[in-house]
Amino acid sequence: MADNVFIALQNIPDAQPIIEAIVEDNPGAVVNETPGMVKIDCPGRLVVKRETVEEKIGRAFDLQELHINLVSLGGNVDEDDDEFVIAWGI
Amino acid sequence: MSIDLKTASIDPIRQTFDHLAAKLGPDKKPTRYHEANWGLQPQLNFHYRPTWESDKNLYDPSRTAIVMADFDDLVDPRQYYYGTWTIQRGKQQDSQEKNFDFVEGRGLLNGLDEAWKEKIRQFVTPMRHVAWGANTNNSYIGAYGFGAPITSACSMHMMDELGVAQYITRIGLVLDDNDPARLEAAKDLWMSDAKWQPMRALVEESMVTKDWFELFVLQNFLIDGTVHPLVFDRFDREVVAHGGAVFSMLSEFMADWYAESARWVDAVLKRAAAESDANRELIEGWIAGWTPRVQGALLPLADFALDGRGAETVDGIVDDLMARAGKAGLKV
């Protein structure tokens, strides 16, 4: 439990492609949905991949767009143009 | 004393309307695109047959030889509905307008070599008629097509093609101090100049092609898929190499739009071909039948624009296009 990382996004239509991409790319992800916010917990490491989001959203996507719908996150962050990684001990 | 705050979670019994749940599955949330397109096409209980085509219904899937269990499956990966499409085009127009202001305001096209100006006059400006043909053709698909995903997308595409025609017109005008006589001159080339006649014949025949999916293949895949790379990629590079980088600035929209639209066109072809072997063979047949005409229409124009290197350029463009077809699951 203490090793979980999490990301919380607004539960709005614009953010659904990102949420779907995270669920697809992180097999250990547990999704907690509330009317306003989706909190995704994951043991150890969670990755948001630009390519997967682009497949879901149907257009070019800049990973920095994540911040528009980001509520909070827990973990250390390592990011480049293709992956936004949340993990402990980076 | 401790205060225990409890949250009661009230889950909705249904996520969405029944017709959307039927397509998506019971617990998935539809996007606005799905809500705007699925189930929109009237299919039953028409009150009368059209007087102008009494063997068909007002909306009739048999206006194409393509057969789909559900025409709503021809979805647009860009997920454009009116709201998102207008916002996106608005942004692109703002950017393009700034480019036009910049070039016109500083007279940046004035310094271009007369030979290259003449090439733009004879090769680019009459393309406004090709774009207008594309506008007319997509209007036809919007009118006679079946299923909101394709008719909506083609109606938006129709307006985009009009925008392309308008931008091409403005490039021609900016070149010559906004003299409208230049448009008349371009029309004369379109009507009687030898190098334009095969293209004009092709565009005119496309406008009497009855099967709307065949027209989709001809116009949005074959014609746009060759004309745009020729004018706004191959020719563009030549102009830039000869001091005409401003031409690129003025055609920014066309370059972006083409790449974005190609994704949509390819996705529609892929889904229609995946539906059945019969569909796939139909599409392959249309491509095989029309491609030589398209090549024939481009050749004299490419030769003019690229000083005799037309054949190899057109071959290269067609190869790229056939590679796109291959990725869509078509054997061409």
CSV table of C-alpha atoms in Angstrom, one decimal:
chain,number,residue,atom,x,y,z
A,1,MET,CA,0.0,0.0,0.0
A,2,ALA,CA,2.8,2.4,0.9
A,3,ASP,CA,4.3,1.6,-2.5
A,4,ASN,CA,1.4,2.8,-4.5
A,5,VAL,CA,1.6,5.8,-6.8
A,6,PHE,CA,-1.5,7.5,-8.0
A,7,ILE,CA,-2.8,10.1,-10.5
A,8,ALA,CA,-6.1,11.9,-10.2
A,9,LEU,CA,-7.8,13.5,-13.2
A,10,GLN,CA,-11.0,15.4,-13.7
A,11,ASN,CA,-13.8,13.0,-14.6
A,12,ILE,CA,-14.9,15.0,-17.7
A,13,PRO,CA,-15.2,13.9,-21.4
A,14,ASP,CA,-12.0,15.7,-22.4
A,15,ALA,CA,-10.0,13.5,-20.0
A,16,GLN,CA,-11.5,10.1,-20.9
A,17,PRO,CA,-8.8,9.3,-23.6
A,18,ILE,CA,-6.1,9.9,-21.0
A,19,ILE,CA,-7.9,7.7,-18.4
A,20,GLU,CA,-8.4,4.9,-21.0
A,21,ALA,CA,-4.8,5.1,-22.0
A,22,ILE,CA,-3.6,4.8,-18.4
A,23,VAL,CA,-5.8,1.8,-17.8
A,24,GLU,CA,-4.6,0.1,-20.9
A,25,ASP,CA,-0.8,0.7,-20.3
A,26,ASN,CA,-0.8,-0.1,-16.5
A,27,PRO,CA,-2.1,-3.6,-15.8
A,28,GLY,CA,-2.0,-3.1,-12.0
A,29,ALA,CA,-4.1,0.1,-12.1
A,30,VAL,CA,-7.1,0.3,-9.8
A,31,VAL,CA,-9.6,2.9,-10.9
A,32,ASN,CA,-11.7,4.8,-8.3
A,33,GLU,CA,-14.4,6.8,-10.0
A,34,THR,CA,-16.3,9.7,-8.4
A,35,PRO,CA,-18.6,12.2,-10.1
A,36,GLY,CA,-15.8,14.8,-10.1
A,37,MET,CA,-12.6,12.9,-10.2
A,38,VAL,CA,-11.0,9.7,-11.3
A,39,LYS,CA,-8.2,8.5,-9.0
A,40,ILE,CA,-6.0,5.7,-10.4
A,41,ASP,CA,-3.8,3.8,-7.9
A,42,CYS,CA,-1.0,1.6,-9.1
A,43,PRO,CA,1.7,-0.4,-7.3
A,44,GLY,CA,5.2,1.1,-7.8
A,45,ARG,CA,5.0,2.7,-11.2
A,46,LEU,CA,2.4,4.3,-13.5
A,47,VAL,CA,3.1,5.5,-17.0
A,48,VAL,CA,1.1,7.8,-19.4
A,49,LYS,CA,2.2,7.1,-23.0
A,50,ARG,CA,1.7,9.8,-25.6
A,51,GLU,CA,1.2,7.2,-28.4
A,52,THR,CA,-1.6,5.4,-26.6
A,53,VAL,CA,-3.4,8.6,-25.8
A,54,GLU,CA,-3.1,9.7,-29.4
A,55,GLU,CA,-4.8,6.4,-30.5
A,56,LYS,CA,-7.7,7.1,-28.2
A,57,ILE,CA,-8.1,10.8,-28.8
A,58,GLY,CA,-7.7,10.6,-32.6
A,59,ARG,CA,-5.3,13.5,-33.0
A,60,ALA,CA,-1.7,14.6,-32.1
A,61,PHE,CA,-1.3,14.9,-28.3
A,62,ASP,CA,1.3,16.8,-26.3
A,63,LEU,CA,1.8,15.0,-23.0
A,64,GLN,CA,1.9,18.4,-21.3
A,65,GLU,CA,-1.8,18.7,-22.1
A,66,LEU,CA,-2.2,16.2,-19.2
A,67,HIS,CA,-1.8,19.2,-16.8
A,68,ILE,CA,-5.1,20.7,-18.0
A,69,ASN,CA,-7.1,17.9,-16.4
A,70,LEU,CA,-4.7,16.9,-13.6
A,71,VAL,CA,-6.0,17.1,-10.1
A,72,SER,CA,-3.1,15.6,-8.2
A,73,LEU,CA,-0.5,12.9,-8.3
A,74,GLY,CA,1.6,11.0,-5.8
A,75,GLY,CA,5.1,9.8,-6.6
A,76,ASN,CA,8.3,11.0,-8.2
A,77,VAL,CA,8.0,12.2,-11.8
A,78,ASP,CA,10.2,11.4,-14.8
A,79,GLU,CA,8.9,12.8,-18.1
A,80,ASP,CA,9.9,13.2,-21.7
A,81,ASP,CA,8.0,13.8,-24.9
A,82,ASP,CA,6.8,10.2,-25.1
A,83,GLU,CA,6.2,9.1,-21.5
A,84,PHE,CA,5.1,10.7,-18.3
A,85,VAL,CA,6.2,8.3,-15.5
A,86,ILE,CA,5.2,8.4,-11.9
A,87,ALA,CA,7.2,6.0,-9.6
A,88,TRP,CA,8.9,6.0,-6.3
A,89,GLY,CA,12.6,6.4,-6.0
A,90,ILE,CA,13.4,8.0,-9.5
B,1,MET,CA,-16.5,13.3,20.3
B,2,SER,CA,-15.6,12.1,16.9
B,3,ILE,CA,-17.4,13.2,13.7
B,4,ASP,CA,-17.5,10.5,11.2
B,5,LEU,CA,-18.1,11.9,7.7
B,6,LYS,CA,-19.4,9.3,5.3
B,7,THR,CA,-19.8,9.6,1.6
B,8,ALA,CA,-22.7,8.0,-0.1
B,9,SER,CA,-21.9,7.1,-3.6
B,10,ILE,CA,-24.9,7.3,-5.9
B,11,ASP,CA,-24.2,5.5,-9.1
B,12,PRO,CA,-26.4,6.1,-12.2
B,13,ILE,CA,-28.4,3.1,-13.2
B,14,ARG,CA,-27.6,3.8,-16.9
B,15,GLN,CA,-24.6,5.4,-18.4
B,16,THR,CA,-26.3,6.6,-21.6
B,17,PHE,CA,-29.2,6.2,-24.1
B,18,ASP,CA,-30.2,2.7,-25.1
B,19,HIS,CA,-29.2,3.0,-28.7
B,20,LEU,CA,-25.6,4.1,-27.7
B,21,ALA,CA,-25.4,1.4,-25.0
B,22,ALA,CA,-26.3,-1.1,-27.7
B,23,LYS,CA,-23.3,-0.2,-29.8
B,24,LEU,CA,-20.8,0.5,-27.0
B,25,GLY,CA,-21.6,-2.0,-24.3
B,26,PRO,CA,-23.5,-1.6,-21.1
B,27,ASP,CA,-21.0,0.3,-18.9
B,28,LYS,CA,-19.0,2.5,-21.3
B,29,LYS,CA,-19.5,6.2,-21.6
B,30,PRO,CA,-20.1,7.6,-25.1
B,31,THR,CA,-18.2,10.6,-26.3
B,32,ARG,CA,-19.9,13.7,-27.6
B,33,TYR,CA,-19.0,12.4,-31.1
B,34,HIS,CA,-20.9,9.2,-30.6
B,35,GLU,CA,-23.9,11.1,-29.2
B,36,ALA,CA,-23.8,13.4,-32.2
B,37,ASN,CA,-23.6,10.8,-34.9
B,38,TRP,CA,-24.8,7.3,-33.9
B,39,GLY,CA,-28.5,6.6,-34.6
B,40,LEU,CA,-29.0,9.9,-36.4
B,41,GLN,CA,-29.7,8.5,-39.8
B,42,PRO,CA,-33.4,8.1,-40.6
B,43,GLN,CA,-34.0,4.6,-41.8
B,44,LEU,CA,-37.7,3.8,-41.5
B,45,ASN,CA,-41.2,5.1,-42.2
B,46,PHE,CA,-40.5,7.5,-45.0
B,47,HIS,CA,-43.7,9.1,-46.0
B,48,TYR,CA,-43.1,9.1,-49.8
B,49,ARG,CA,-40.6,8.2,-52.4
B,50,PRO,CA,-38.5,11.0,-54.0
B,51,THR,CA,-40.2,12.1,-57.1
B,52,TRP,CA,-36.8,12.4,-58.7
B,53,GLU,CA,-35.8,8.8,-58.0
B,54,SER,CA,-38.9,6.8,-57.3
B,55,ASP,CA,-37.2,3.4,-57.2
B,56,LYS,CA,-35.4,4.4,-54.0
B,57,ASN,CA,-36.3,5.8,-50.6
B,58,LEU,CA,-35.5,9.3,-49.5
B,59,TYR,CA,-32.4,8.0,-47.6
B,60,ASP,CA,-31.4,4.7,-49.1
B,61,PRO,CA,-28.3,2.6,-48.4
B,62,SER,CA,-28.5,1.2,-51.9
B,63,ARG,CA,-27.2,4.4,-53.4
B,64,THR,CA,-23.8,2.8,-53.0
B,65,ALA,CA,-22.6,-0.7,-53.9
B,66,ILE,CA,-20.8,-0.8,-50.6
B,67,VAL,CA,-22.8,-2.9,-48.0
B,68,MET,CA,-22.4,-2.3,-44.3
B,69,ALA,CA,-24.3,-4.0,-41.5
B,70,ASP,CA,-24.2,-0.6,-39.8
B,71,PHE,CA,-23.1,2.5,-41.6
B,72,ASP,CA,-22.5,4.1,-38.2
B,73,ASP,CA,-19.3,2.1,-38.1
B,74,LEU,CA,-17.6,4.4,-40.6
B,75,VAL,CA,-16.3,6.5,-37.7
B,76,ASP,CA,-14.0,9.5,-37.9
B,77,PRO,CA,-10.8,8.9,-35.8
B,78,ARG,CA,-10.6,12.7,-35.3
B,79,GLN,CA,-14.0,12.5,-33.6
B,80,TYR,CA,-15.1,15.8,-35.2
B,81,TYR,CA,-18.6,17.0,-34.5
B,82,TYR,CA,-19.7,20.6,-35.2
B,83,GLY,CA,-18.3,22.1,-32.0
B,84,THR,CA,-14.8,20.6,-32.1
B,85,TRP,CA,-14.5,21.0,-35.9
B,86,THR,CA,-15.3,24.8,-35.8
B,87,ILE,CA,-13.0,25.4,-32.9
B,88,GLN,CA,-10.1,23.6,-34.6
B,89,ARG,CA,-10.7,25.3,-38.0
B,90,GLY,CA,-11.1,28.7,-36.2
B,91,LYS,CA,-7.6,28.2,-34.7
B,92,GLN,CA,-6.1,27.3,-38.0
B,93,GLN,CA,-7.8,30.2,-39.7
B,94,ASP,CA,-6.4,32.7,-37.2
B,95,SER,CA,-2.9,31.3,-37.8
B,96,GLN,CA,-3.3,31.5,-41.6
B,97,GLU,CA,-4.8,35.0,-41.5
B,98,LYS,CA,-1.7,36.2,-39.6
B,99,ASN,CA,0.5,34.6,-42.3
B,100,PHE,CA,-1.4,36.4,-45.1
B,101,ASP,CA,-1.2,39.7,-43.2
B,102,PHE,CA,2.5,39.3,-42.7
B,103,VAL,CA,3.2,38.5,-46.3
B,104,GLU,CA,0.9,41.1,-47.8
B,105,GLY,CA,1.9,43.8,-45.3
B,106,ARG,CA,5.6,43.5,-46.2
B,107,GLY,CA,5.2,42.7,-49.9
B,108,LEU,CA,7.1,39.5,-49.4
B,109,LEU,CA,5.9,37.9,-52.6
B,110,ASN,CA,7.1,40.8,-54.7
B,111,GLY,CA,10.7,39.8,-54.8
B,112,LEU,CA,9.9,36.3,-56.2
B,113,ASP,CA,11.4,35.6,-59.6
B,114,GLU,CA,9.0,36.3,-62.5
B,115,ALA,CA,9.4,32.8,-63.8
B,116,TRP,CA,8.2,31.4,-60.5
B,117,LYS,CA,5.4,33.9,-60.2
B,118,GLU,CA,4.3,32.7,-63.6
B,119,LYS,CA,4.4,29.1,-62.5
B,120,ILE,CA,2.2,29.9,-59.5
B,121,ARG,CA,-0.2,31.8,-61.8
B,122,GLN,CA,-0.5,28.9,-64.3
B,123,PHE,CA,-0.1,25.9,-62.0
B,124,VAL,CA,-1.5,26.9,-58.6
B,125,THR,CA,-4.3,29.4,-59.2
B,126,PRO,CA,-6.4,27.2,-61.5
B,127,MET,CA,-6.3,24.6,-58.7
B,128,ARG,CA,-9.1,26.6,-57.2
B,129,HIS,CA,-11.4,24.9,-59.7
B,130,VAL,CA,-10.2,21.5,-58.6
B,131,ALA,CA,-10.9,22.5,-55.0
B,132,TRP,CA,-14.3,23.7,-56.0
B,133,GLY,CA,-15.0,20.4,-57.6
B,134,ALA,CA,-13.9,18.7,-54.4
B,135,ASN,CA,-16.4,21.0,-52.5
B,136,THR,CA,-19.2,20.0,-54.9
B,137,ASN,CA,-18.3,16.3,-54.6
B,138,ASN,CA,-18.3,16.2,-50.9
B,139,SER,CA,-21.6,18.1,-50.9
B,140,TYR,CA,-23.0,15.2,-53.1
B,141,ILE,CA,-21.8,12.6,-50.6
B,142,GLY,CA,-23.3,14.6,-47.7
B,143,ALA,CA,-26.6,14.7,-49.6
B,144,TYR,CA,-26.8,11.1,-50.9
B,145,GLY,CA,-24.7,9.2,-48.4
B,146,PHE,CA,-26.0,7.1,-45.6
B,147,GLY,CA,-25.1,7.2,-42.0
B,148,ALA,CA,-24.3,10.4,-40.0
B,149,PRO,CA,-20.6,9.5,-39.5
B,150,ILE,CA,-19.9,9.8,-43.2
B,151,THR,CA,-22.4,12.4,-44.2
B,152,SER,CA,-21.5,14.7,-41.3
B,153,ALA,CA,-17.8,14.3,-41.9
B,154,CYS,CA,-18.1,14.9,-45.7
B,155,SER,CA,-20.3,18.0,-45.1
B,156,MET,CA,-17.5,19.4,-42.9
B,157,HIS,CA,-14.9,18.2,-45.5
B,158,MET,CA,-17.0,20.1,-48.1
B,159,MET,CA,-16.6,23.3,-46.2
B,160,ASP,CA,-12.9,22.6,-45.7
B,161,GLU,CA,-12.5,22.2,-49.5
B,162,LEU,CA,-14.2,25.5,-50.0
B,163,GLY,CA,-11.7,27.0,-47.6
B,164,VAL,CA,-8.9,25.5,-49.6
B,165,ALA,CA,-10.3,27.0,-52.8
B,166,GLN,CA,-10.5,30.4,-51.1
B,167,TYR,CA,-6.9,30.3,-49.8
B,168,ILE,CA,-5.7,29.2,-53.3
B,169,THR,CA,-7.6,32.1,-54.7
B,170,ARG,CA,-6.0,34.5,-52.2
B,171,ILE,CA,-2.5,33.3,-53.0
B,172,GLY,CA,-3.2,34.0,-56.6
B,173,LEU,CA,-4.5,37.5,-55.8
B,174,VAL,CA,-1.7,38.4,-53.4
B,175,LEU,CA,0.8,37.6,-56.1
B,176,ASP,CA,-0.6,40.3,-58.3
B,177,ASP,CA,-1.8,43.2,-56.2
B,178,ASN,CA,-5.3,41.7,-55.7
B,179,ASP,CA,-6.1,42.1,-59.4
B,180,PRO,CA,-9.3,40.0,-60.1
B,181,ALA,CA,-8.4,39.8,-63.8
B,182,ARG,CA,-5.8,37.1,-62.7
B,183,LEU,CA,-8.7,34.9,-61.7
B,184,GLU,CA,-10.3,35.3,-65.1
B,185,ALA,CA,-6.9,34.3,-66.6
B,186,ALA,CA,-6.8,31.2,-64.4
B,187,LYS,CA,-10.3,30.3,-65.5
B,188,ASP,CA,-9.3,30.7,-69.2
B,189,LEU,CA,-6.4,28.3,-68.5
B,190,TRP,CA,-8.8,25.8,-66.8
B,191,MET,CA,-11.1,26.0,-69.8
B,192,SER,CA,-8.7,25.9,-72.8
B,193,ASP,CA,-5.1,25.4,-71.9
B,194,ALA,CA,-3.9,22.0,-73.0
B,195,LYS,CA,-2.2,21.0,-69.8
B,196,TRP,CA,-5.4,21.5,-67.8
B,197,GLN,CA,-7.8,19.6,-70.0
B,198,PRO,CA,-7.2,16.1,-68.6
B,199,MET,CA,-7.7,17.4,-65.0
B,200,ARG,CA,-10.8,19.3,-66.0
B,201,ALA,CA,-12.2,16.2,-67.7
B,202,LEU,CA,-11.5,14.2,-64.6
B,203,VAL,CA,-13.1,16.7,-62.2
B,204,GLU,CA,-16.2,17.0,-64.5
B,205,GLU,CA,-16.6,13.3,-64.7
B,206,SER,CA,-16.2,13.0,-60.9
B,207,MET,CA,-19.2,15.4,-60.6
B,208,VAL,CA,-21.4,12.9,-62.5
B,209,THR,CA,-20.3,9.8,-60.6
B,210,LYS,CA,-23.4,8.3,-59.0
B,211,ASP,CA,-22.1,5.9,-56.4
B,212,TRP,CA,-21.2,8.1,-53.4
B,213,PHE,CA,-18.7,5.8,-51.9
B,214,GLU,CA,-16.9,5.4,-55.3
B,215,LEU,CA,-16.9,9.2,-55.4
B,216,PHE,CA,-15.4,9.2,-51.8
B,217,VAL,CA,-12.6,7.0,-53.1
B,218,LEU,CA,-12.1,9.0,-56.2
B,219,GLN,CA,-12.2,12.5,-54.7
B,220,ASN,CA,-11.0,12.2,-51.1
B,221,PHE,CA,-8.5,9.5,-51.6
B,222,LEU,CA,-7.2,9.6,-55.2
B,223,ILE,CA,-7.6,13.2,-56.3
B,224,ASP,CA,-6.8,14.9,-53.0
B,225,GLY,CA,-4.2,12.3,-52.2
B,226,THR,CA,-2.2,13.2,-55.3
B,227,VAL,CA,-3.0,16.8,-56.0
B,228,HIS,CA,-2.1,18.0,-52.5
B,229,PRO,CA,1.2,16.2,-52.3
B,230,LEU,CA,2.0,17.6,-55.8
B,231,VAL,CA,1.2,21.2,-55.1
B,232,PHE,CA,1.8,21.7,-51.4
B,233,ASP,CA,4.7,19.3,-51.0
B,234,ARG,CA,6.7,18.7,-54.2
B,235,PHE,CA,6.1,22.0,-55.9
B,236,ASP,CA,6.2,23.8,-52.5
B,237,ARG,CA,9.8,22.5,-52.0
B,238,GLU,CA,10.8,23.7,-55.4
B,239,VAL,CA,9.5,27.2,-54.8
B,240,VAL,CA,11.1,27.4,-51.4
B,241,ALA,CA,14.4,26.3,-52.9
B,242,HIS,CA,14.2,29.2,-55.3
B,243,GLY,CA,13.5,31.9,-52.8
B,244,GLY,CA,9.8,31.5,-52.4
B,245,ALA,CA,9.5,30.4,-48.8
B,246,VAL,CA,6.5,32.7,-48.4
B,247,PHE,CA,4.5,30.3,-50.6
B,248,SER,CA,4.9,27.8,-47.8
B,249,MET,CA,3.6,30.3,-45.3
B,250,LEU,CA,0.5,31.0,-47.4
B,251,SER,CA,-0.3,27.3,-47.7
B,252,GLU,CA,0.2,26.3,-44.1
B,253,PHE,CA,-3.5,25.4,-43.7
B,254,MET,CA,-3.4,23.1,-46.8
B,255,ALA,CA,-0.4,21.2,-45.5
B,256,ASP,CA,-1.8,20.6,-42.0
B,257,TRP,CA,-5.3,19.9,-43.2
B,258,TYR,CA,-4.2,17.3,-45.7
B,259,ALA,CA,-2.3,15.3,-43.1
B,260,GLU,CA,-5.2,15.4,-40.7
B,261,SER,CA,-7.8,14.5,-43.4
B,262,ALA,CA,-5.8,11.6,-44.7
B,263,ARG,CA,-6.1,9.9,-41.3
B,264,TRP,CA,-9.9,10.1,-41.6
B,265,VAL,CA,-10.1,9.0,-45.2
B,266,ASP,CA,-7.8,6.0,-44.6
B,267,ALA,CA,-9.8,5.0,-41.5
B,268,VAL,CA,-13.1,5.0,-43.5
B,269,LEU,CA,-11.6,2.9,-46.3
B,270,LYS,CA,-10.1,0.5,-43.8
B,271,ARG,CA,-13.4,0.0,-42.0
B,272,ALA,CA,-15.4,-0.4,-45.1
B,273,ALA,CA,-12.9,-2.9,-46.6
B,274,ALA,CA,-12.8,-4.9,-43.3
B,275,GLU,CA,-16.6,-5.4,-43.4
B,276,SER,CA,-16.5,-7.9,-46.3
B,277,ASP,CA,-14.4,-9.2,-49.2
B,278,ALA,CA,-17.0,-7.8,-51.5
B,279,ASN,CA,-16.5,-4.3,-50.2
B,280,ARG,CA,-12.8,-4.6,-50.3
B,281,GLU,CA,-12.8,-5.8,-53.9
B,282,LEU,CA,-15.2,-3.0,-54.9
B,283,ILE,CA,-12.8,-0.4,-53.4
B,284,GLU,CA,-9.8,-2.0,-55.0
B,285,GLY,CA,-11.6,-2.0,-58.3
B,286,TRP,CA,-12.4,1.7,-58.1
B,287,ILE,CA,-8.8,2.5,-57.2
B,288,ALA,CA,-7.5,0.4,-60.1
B,289,GLY,CA,-10.0,1.9,-62.5
B,290,TRP,CA,-9.5,5.6,-61.6
B,291,THR,CA,-5.8,5.8,-60.8
B,292,PRO,CA,-4.6,5.9,-64.4
B,293,ARG,CA,-7.0,8.8,-65.1
B,294,VAL,CA,-5.7,10.6,-62.1
B,295,GLN,CA,-2.1,10.1,-63.1
B,296,GLY,CA,-3.0,11.2,-66.6
B,297,ALA,CA,-4.5,14.4,-65.3
B,298,LEU,CA,-1.5,15.2,-63.1
B,299,LEU,CA,1.3,14.4,-65.6
B,300,PRO,CA,1.1,17.5,-67.9
B,301,LEU,CA,0.7,19.8,-64.8
B,302,ALA,CA,3.6,18.2,-63.0
B,303,ASP,CA,5.8,18.5,-66.1
B,304,PHE,CA,5.0,22.2,-66.3
B,305,ALA,CA,5.5,22.8,-62.6
B,306,LEU,CA,8.7,20.8,-62.2
B,307,ASP,CA,10.4,21.4,-65.6
B,308,GLY,CA,9.8,18.0,-67.2
B,309,ARG,CA,10.3,15.9,-64.0
B,310,GLY,CA,6.6,15.1,-64.0
B,311,ALA,CA,6.6,11.4,-64.6
B,312,GLU,CA,9.0,10.4,-61.8
B,313,THR,CA,7.3,12.9,-59.4
B,314,VAL,CA,3.8,11.6,-60.1
B,315,ASP,CA,5.0,8.0,-59.8
B,316,GLY,CA,6.5,8.7,-56.4
B,317,ILE,CA,3.3,10.4,-55.2
B,318,VAL,CA,1.1,7.5,-56.5
B,319,ASP,CA,3.5,5.0,-54.8
B,320,ASP,CA,3.0,6.8,-51.5
B,321,LEU,CA,-0.7,6.8,-52.0
B,322,MET,CA,-0.8,3.1,-52.7
B,323,ALA,CA,1.2,2.5,-49.5
B,324,ARG,CA,-1.6,4.3,-47.6
B,325,ALA,CA,-4.1,2.0,-49.3
B,326,GLY,CA,-2.0,-1.0,-48.3
B,327,LYS,CA,-2.1,0.1,-44.7
B,328,ALA,CA,-5.8,0.3,-44.9
B,329,GLY,CA,-5.9,-3.4,-45.9
B,330,LEU,CA,-6.4,-2.9,-49.6
B,331,LYS,CA,-4.4,-4.9,-52.2
B,332,VAL,CA,-3.5,-2.4,-54.9
